[in-house]
Short mmCIF file of C-alpha atoms in Angstrom, two decimals:
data_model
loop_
_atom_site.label_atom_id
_atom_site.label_comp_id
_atom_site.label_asym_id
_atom_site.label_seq_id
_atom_site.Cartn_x
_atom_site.Cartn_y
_atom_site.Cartn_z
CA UNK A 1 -11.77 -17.50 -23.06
CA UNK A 2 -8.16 -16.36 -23.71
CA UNK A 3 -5.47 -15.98 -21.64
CA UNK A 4 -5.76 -12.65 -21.01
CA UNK A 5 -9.68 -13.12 -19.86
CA UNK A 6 -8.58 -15.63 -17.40
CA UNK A 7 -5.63 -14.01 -15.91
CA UNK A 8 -7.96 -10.28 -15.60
CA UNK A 9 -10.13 -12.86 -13.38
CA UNK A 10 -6.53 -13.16 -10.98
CA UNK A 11 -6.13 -9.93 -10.46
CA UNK A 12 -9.91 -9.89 -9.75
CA UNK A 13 -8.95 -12.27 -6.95
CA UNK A 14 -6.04 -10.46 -6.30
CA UNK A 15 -7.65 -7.29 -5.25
CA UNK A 16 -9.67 -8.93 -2.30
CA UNK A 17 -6.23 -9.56 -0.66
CA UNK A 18 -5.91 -5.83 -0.22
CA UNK A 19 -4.76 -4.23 3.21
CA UNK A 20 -4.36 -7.73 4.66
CA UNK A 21 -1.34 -9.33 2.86
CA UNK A 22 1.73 -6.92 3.31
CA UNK A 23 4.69 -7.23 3.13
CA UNK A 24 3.35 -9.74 0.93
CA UNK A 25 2.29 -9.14 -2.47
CA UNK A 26 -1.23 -9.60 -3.10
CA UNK A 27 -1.70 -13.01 -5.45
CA UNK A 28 -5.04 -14.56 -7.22
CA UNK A 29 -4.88 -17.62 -9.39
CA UNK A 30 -7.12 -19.54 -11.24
CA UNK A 31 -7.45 -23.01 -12.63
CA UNK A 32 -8.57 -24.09 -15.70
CA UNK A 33 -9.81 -27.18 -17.05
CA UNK A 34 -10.66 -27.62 -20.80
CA UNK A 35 -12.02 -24.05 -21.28
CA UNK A 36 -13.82 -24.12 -17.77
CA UNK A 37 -12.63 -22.23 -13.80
CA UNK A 38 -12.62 -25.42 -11.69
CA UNK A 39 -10.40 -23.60 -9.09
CA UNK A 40 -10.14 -20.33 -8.08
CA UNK A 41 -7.87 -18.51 -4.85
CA UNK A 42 -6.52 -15.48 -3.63
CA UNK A 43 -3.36 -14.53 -0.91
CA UNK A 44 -6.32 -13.86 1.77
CA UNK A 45 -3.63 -12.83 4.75
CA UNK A 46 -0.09 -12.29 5.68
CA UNK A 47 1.17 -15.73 7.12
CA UNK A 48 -1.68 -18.01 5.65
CA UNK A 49 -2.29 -20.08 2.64
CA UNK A 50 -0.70 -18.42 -0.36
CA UNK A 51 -3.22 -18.17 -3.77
CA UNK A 52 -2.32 -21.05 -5.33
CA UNK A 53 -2.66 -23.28 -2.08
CA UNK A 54 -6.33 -21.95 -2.01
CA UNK A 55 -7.22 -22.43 -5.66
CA UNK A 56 -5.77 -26.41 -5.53
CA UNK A 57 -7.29 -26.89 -2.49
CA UNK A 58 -10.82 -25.63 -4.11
CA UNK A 59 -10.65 -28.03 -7.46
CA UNK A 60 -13.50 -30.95 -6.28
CA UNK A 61 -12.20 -33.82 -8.64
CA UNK A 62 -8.01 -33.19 -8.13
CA UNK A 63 -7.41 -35.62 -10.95
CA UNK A 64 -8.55 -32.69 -13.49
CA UNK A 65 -5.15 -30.79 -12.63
CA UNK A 66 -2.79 -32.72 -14.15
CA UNK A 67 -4.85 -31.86 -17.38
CA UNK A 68 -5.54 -28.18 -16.43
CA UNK A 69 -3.88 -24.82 -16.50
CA UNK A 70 -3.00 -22.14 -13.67
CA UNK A 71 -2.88 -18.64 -14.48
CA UNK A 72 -1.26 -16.93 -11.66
CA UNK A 73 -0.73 -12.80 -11.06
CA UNK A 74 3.14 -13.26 -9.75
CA UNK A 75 5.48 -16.15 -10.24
CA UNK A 76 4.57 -18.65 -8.10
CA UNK A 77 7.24 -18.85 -4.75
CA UNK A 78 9.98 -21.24 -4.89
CA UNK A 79 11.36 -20.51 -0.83
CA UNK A 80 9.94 -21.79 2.40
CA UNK A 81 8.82 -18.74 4.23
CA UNK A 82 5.39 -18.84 6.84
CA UNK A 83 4.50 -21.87 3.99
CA UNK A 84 6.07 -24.06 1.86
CA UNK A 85 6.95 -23.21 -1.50
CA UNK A 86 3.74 -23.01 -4.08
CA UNK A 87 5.93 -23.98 -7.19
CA UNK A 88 6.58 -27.33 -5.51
CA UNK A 89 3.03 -27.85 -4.78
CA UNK A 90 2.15 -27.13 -8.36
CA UNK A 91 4.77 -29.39 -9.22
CA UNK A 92 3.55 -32.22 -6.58
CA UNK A 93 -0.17 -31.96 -8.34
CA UNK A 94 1.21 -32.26 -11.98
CA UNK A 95 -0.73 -29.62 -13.74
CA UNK A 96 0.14 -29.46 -17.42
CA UNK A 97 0.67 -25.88 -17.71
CA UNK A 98 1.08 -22.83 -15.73
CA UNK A 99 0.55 -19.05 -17.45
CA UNK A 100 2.21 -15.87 -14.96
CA UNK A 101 1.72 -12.62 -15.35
CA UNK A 102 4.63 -11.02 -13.56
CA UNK A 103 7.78 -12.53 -12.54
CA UNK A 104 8.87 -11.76 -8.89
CA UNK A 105 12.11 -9.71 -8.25
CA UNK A 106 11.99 -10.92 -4.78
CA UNK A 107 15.96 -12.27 -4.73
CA UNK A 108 14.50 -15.26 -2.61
CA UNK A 109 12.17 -15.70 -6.16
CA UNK A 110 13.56 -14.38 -8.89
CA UNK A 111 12.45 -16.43 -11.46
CA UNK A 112 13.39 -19.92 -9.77
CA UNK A 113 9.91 -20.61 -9.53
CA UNK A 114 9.68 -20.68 -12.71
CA UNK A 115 12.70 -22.95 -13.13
CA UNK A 116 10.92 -25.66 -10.46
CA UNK A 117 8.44 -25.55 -13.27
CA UNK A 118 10.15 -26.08 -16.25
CA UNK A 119 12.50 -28.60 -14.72
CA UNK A 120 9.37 -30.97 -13.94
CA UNK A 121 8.63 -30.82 -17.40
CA UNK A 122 5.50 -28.07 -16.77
CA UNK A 123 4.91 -25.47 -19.83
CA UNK A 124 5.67 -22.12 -18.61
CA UNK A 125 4.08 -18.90 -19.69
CA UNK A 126 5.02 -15.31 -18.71
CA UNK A 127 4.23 -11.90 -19.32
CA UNK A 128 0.50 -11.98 -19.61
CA UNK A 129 -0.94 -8.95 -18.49
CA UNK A 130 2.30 -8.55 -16.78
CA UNK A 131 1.88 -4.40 -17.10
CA UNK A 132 -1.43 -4.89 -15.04
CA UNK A 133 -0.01 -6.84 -12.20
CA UNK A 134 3.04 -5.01 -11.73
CA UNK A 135 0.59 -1.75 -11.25
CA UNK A 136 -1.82 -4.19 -9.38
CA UNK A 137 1.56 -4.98 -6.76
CA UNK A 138 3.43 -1.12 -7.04
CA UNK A 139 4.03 -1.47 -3.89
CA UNK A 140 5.49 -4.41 -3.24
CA UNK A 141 7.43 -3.91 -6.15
CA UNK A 142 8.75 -0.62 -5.10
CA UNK A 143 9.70 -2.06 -1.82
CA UNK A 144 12.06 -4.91 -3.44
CA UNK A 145 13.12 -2.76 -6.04
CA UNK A 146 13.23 1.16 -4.13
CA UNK A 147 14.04 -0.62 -0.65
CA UNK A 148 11.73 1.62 0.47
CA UNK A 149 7.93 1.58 1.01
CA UNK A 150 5.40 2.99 -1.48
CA UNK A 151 4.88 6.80 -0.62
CA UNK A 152 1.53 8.34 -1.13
CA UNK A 153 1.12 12.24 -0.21
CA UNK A 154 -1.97 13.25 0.05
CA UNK A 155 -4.02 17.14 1.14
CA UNK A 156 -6.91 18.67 1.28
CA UNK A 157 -6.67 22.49 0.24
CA UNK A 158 -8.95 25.21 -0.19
CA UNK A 159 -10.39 26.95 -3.31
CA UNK A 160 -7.51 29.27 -3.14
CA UNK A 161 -4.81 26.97 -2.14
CA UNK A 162 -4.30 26.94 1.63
CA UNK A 163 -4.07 23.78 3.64
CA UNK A 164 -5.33 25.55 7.17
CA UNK A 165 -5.81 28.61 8.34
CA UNK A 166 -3.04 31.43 9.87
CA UNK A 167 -3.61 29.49 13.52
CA UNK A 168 -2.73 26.34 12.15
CA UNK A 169 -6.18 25.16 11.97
CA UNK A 170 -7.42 22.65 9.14
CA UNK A 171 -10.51 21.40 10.68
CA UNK A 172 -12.43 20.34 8.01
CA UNK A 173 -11.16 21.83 4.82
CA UNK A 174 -13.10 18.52 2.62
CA UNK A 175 -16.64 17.20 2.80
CA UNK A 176 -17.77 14.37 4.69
CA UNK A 177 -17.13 11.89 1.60
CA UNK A 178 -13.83 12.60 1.15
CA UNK A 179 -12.64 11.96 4.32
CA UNK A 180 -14.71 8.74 4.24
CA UNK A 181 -12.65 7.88 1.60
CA UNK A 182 -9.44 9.30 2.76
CA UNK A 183 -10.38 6.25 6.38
CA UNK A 184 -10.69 3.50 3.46
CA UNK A 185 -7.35 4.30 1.83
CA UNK A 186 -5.55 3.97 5.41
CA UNK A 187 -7.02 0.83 5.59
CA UNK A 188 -5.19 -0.26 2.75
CA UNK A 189 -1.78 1.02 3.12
CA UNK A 190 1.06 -0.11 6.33
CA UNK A 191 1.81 3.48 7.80
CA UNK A 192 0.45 6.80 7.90
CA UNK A 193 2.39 9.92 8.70
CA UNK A 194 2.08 13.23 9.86
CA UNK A 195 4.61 15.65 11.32
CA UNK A 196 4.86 17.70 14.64
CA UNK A 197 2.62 20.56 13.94
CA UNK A 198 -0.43 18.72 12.51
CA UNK A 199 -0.21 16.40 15.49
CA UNK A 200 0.26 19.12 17.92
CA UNK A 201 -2.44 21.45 15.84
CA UNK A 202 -4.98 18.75 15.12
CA UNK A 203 -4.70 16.19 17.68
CA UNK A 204 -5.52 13.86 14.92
CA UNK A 205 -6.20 10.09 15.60
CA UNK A 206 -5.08 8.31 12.45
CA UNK A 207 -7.46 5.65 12.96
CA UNK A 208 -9.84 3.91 9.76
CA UNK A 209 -12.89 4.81 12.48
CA UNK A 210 -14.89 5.82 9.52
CA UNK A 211 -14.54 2.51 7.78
CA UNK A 212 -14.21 -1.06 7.79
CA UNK A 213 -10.14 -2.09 8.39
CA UNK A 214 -7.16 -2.66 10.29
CA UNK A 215 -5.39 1.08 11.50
CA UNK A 216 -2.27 1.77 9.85
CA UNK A 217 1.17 1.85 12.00
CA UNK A 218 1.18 6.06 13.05
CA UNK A 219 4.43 7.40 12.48
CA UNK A 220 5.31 10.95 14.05
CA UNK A 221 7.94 13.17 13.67
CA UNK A 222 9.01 15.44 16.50
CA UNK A 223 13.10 16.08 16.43
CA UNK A 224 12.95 17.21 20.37
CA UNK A 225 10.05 15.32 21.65
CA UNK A 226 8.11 18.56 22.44
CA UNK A 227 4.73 16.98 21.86
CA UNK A 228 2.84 16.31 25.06
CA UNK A 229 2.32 12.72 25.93
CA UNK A 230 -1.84 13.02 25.93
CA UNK A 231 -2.44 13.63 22.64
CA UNK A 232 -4.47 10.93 20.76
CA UNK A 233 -1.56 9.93 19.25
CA UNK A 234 -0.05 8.79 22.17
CA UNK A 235 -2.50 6.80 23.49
CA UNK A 236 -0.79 3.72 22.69
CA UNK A 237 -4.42 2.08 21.25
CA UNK A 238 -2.34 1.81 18.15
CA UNK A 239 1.39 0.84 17.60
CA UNK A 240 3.01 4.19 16.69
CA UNK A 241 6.47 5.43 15.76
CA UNK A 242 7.91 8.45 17.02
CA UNK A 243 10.84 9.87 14.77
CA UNK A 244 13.47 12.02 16.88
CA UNK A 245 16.90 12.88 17.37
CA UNK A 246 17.34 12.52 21.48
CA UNK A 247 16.66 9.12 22.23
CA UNK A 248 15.14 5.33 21.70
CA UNK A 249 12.69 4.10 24.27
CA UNK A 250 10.16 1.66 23.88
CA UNK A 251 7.01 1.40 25.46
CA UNK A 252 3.66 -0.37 24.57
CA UNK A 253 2.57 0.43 21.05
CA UNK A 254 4.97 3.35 21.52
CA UNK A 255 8.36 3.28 20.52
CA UNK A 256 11.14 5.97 20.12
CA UNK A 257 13.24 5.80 17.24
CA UNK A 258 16.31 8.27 17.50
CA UNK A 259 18.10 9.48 13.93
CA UNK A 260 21.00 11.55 13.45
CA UNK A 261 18.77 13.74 11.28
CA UNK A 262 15.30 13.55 10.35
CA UNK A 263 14.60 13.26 6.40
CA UNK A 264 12.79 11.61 4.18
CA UNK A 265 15.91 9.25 3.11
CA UNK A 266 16.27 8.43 6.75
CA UNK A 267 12.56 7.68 7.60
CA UNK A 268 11.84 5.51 5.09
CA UNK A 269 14.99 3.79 5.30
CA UNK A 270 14.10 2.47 8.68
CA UNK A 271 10.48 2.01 7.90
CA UNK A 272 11.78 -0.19 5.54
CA UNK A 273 13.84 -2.14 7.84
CA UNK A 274 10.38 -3.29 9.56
CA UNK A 275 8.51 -4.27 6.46
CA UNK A 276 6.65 -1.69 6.38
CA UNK A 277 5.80 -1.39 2.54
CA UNK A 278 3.15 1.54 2.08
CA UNK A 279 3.38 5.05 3.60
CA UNK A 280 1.09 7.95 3.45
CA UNK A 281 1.96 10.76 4.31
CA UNK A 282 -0.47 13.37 5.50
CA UNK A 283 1.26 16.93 6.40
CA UNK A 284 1.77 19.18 7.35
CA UNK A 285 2.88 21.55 4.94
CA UNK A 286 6.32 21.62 5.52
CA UNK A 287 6.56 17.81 5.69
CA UNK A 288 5.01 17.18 2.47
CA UNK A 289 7.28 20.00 0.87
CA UNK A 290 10.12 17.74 1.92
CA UNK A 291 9.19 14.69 0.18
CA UNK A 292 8.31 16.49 -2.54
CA UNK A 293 11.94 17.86 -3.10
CA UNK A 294 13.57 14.60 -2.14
CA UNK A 295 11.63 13.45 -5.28
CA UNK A 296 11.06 10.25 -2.86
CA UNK A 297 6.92 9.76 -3.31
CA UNK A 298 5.08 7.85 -5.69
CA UNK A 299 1.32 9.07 -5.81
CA UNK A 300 -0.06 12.53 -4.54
CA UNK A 301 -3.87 12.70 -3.50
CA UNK A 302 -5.10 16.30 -3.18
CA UNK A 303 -8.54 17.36 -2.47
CA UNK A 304 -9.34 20.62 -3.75
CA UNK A 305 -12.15 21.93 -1.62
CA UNK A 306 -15.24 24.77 -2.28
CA UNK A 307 -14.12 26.62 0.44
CA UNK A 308 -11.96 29.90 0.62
CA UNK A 309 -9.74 31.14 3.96
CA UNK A 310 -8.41 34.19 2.05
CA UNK A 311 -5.20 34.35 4.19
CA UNK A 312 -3.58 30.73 5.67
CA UNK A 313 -0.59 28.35 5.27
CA UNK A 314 -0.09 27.62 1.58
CA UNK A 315 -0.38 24.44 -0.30
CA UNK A 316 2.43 22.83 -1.24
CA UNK A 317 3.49 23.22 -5.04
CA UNK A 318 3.22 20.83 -7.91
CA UNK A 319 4.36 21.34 -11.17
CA UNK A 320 2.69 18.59 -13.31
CA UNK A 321 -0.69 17.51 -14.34
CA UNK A 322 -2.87 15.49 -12.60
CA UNK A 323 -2.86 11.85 -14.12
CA UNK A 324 -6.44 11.44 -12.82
CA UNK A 325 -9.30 13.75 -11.77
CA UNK A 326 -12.57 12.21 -10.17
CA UNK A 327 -15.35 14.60 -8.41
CA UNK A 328 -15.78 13.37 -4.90
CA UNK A 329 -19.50 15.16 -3.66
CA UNK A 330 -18.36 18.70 -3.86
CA UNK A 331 -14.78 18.07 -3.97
CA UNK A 332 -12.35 17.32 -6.94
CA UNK A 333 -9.90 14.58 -6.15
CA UNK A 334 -6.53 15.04 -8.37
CA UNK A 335 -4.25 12.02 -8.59
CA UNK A 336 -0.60 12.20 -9.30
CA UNK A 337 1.96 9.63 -10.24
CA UNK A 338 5.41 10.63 -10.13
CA UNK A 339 7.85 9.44 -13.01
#
């Protein structure tokens, strides 16, 4: 095998860290011993054994490794954090070589992993499917590089391009699978948002109850705090974020968190303050309009449904062309990245 074959088995590795590693990046690694995997490990959770630690710790015979070669998806840490650094551990076991995909633009990183490496005499090689790990870890890499978290905006709108009805009522514009699917992707992202009409409209719990998964932080946005407290939202099952411009006030899993003005610059700056590296955002209308125009969102998910409402609250706009289309039941899924 090459060194691309074993570095798309990483990312393979990679991807099981999913929804349980941020702010972390997700990490797989794999060790290689004279053309055979004698180690294999993945970044399983945030605060626990990082990829490498896992994929040493799984090599039976741990003399092989000073004559074997680790192909990891980022460069391999070089600061004590929740563990020590992995650089220094692959330094400490002697391996003869070690092949990265991605260097990390973490500052705490920044490529003196790689130095620890080299300076112990290891080979060092980087840039090996580097494209595909960067897009593996967009988010992570748009929180170090954006300081802000990834933005997803996603919809559900009707045949002829409302998102609910004159009343305000959206209840259920997509089939059954979609909004399966739409419980798996909270699962994998840090916060969900929505904005004071869909809460008060909707009454919407946020929750991953139709799959398998932690619930995202629920972020809310209500400048004068007119929502009433016994919405589902406020039921404090969940930790949730309340964007205004009156007061702070914390409570359990509810927390007040007073702006001067509420925007898209201003809510994901302080989202970002918490580590909170993934965002979608999930209307209403007006709300997703204003990320839109900010130009601050990375990925769009609209569901274009069969049905038709005839008169309603309109979609919002798009000008582009969906990078991806995939039929989801009777609904068409359109995917867009921005820039």
């Amino acid at each position: 095998m090459s060194h691309p074959e074993y570095m798309r088995r990483a990312l393979e590795l990679a991807e099981w860290g999913r929804g349980h590693v941020s702010p972390n990046p997700m990490v797989g690694c794999v060790i290689v011993h004279e053309d055979r995997i004698i180690g294999e490990g993945w970044h399983r959770e945030y605060g626990g054994p990082h990829a490498e630690v896992h994929a040493v710790n799984s090599v039976e015979n741990q003399a092989l490794l000073s004559d074997s070669t680790v192909y990891v998806t980022l460069e391999p840490c070089a600061h004590w954090g929740k563990t020590p650094p992995c650089a220094n551990l692959l330094v400490e076991k002697k391996v003869k070589k070690v092949v990265i995909a991605a260097t990390d633009s973490n500052p705490l990183v920044g490529g003196k992993g790689i130095d620890i490496l080299k300076n112990a005499g290891i080979e060092v090689e980087s840039g090996v499917l580097e494209k595909e790990a960067r897009w593996q870890n967009r988010r992570f890499f748009t929180q170090i590089e954006k300081q802000r978290p990834y933005t997803i905006l996603k919809w559900a709108q009707t045949q002829d391009g409302f998102v609910a009805r004159e009343n305000f009522d959206s209840k259920w514009i997509s089939n059954s699978q979609s909004r399966q699917l739409v419980h798996k992707w909270r699962a994998e992202e840090d916060a969900i948002l929505v904005g004071k009409n869909t809460a008060a409209y909707d009454n919407p719990r946020l929750d991953v109850r139709d799959w398998v998964g932690k619930n995202p932080i629920r972020v809310v946005l209500d400048s004068r705090l007119f929502l009433p407290k016994g919405l589902n939202l406020f039921d404090h099952s969940i930790p949730t974020l309340v964007f205004n411009t009156l007061k702070s006030e914390t409570e359990e899993n509810l927390e007040l968190i007073q702006v001067p003005e509420i925007t898209p610059e201003t809510v994901l700056k302080e989202l970002h303050s918490r580590k909170i590296q993934s965002l979608i955002v999930e209307g209403g209308s007006q709300v997703l309009t204003q990320f839109i125009q900010s130009g601050l969102w990375d990925e769009e998910r609209i569901f274009k449904a069969q049905t038709r409402f005839g008169r309603g609250i309109s979609a919002p706009e798009l000008n582009q062309n969906p990078s991806e289309t995939l039929s989801i039941g009777t609904d068409r899924l359109d995917i867009y990245y921005h820039g």
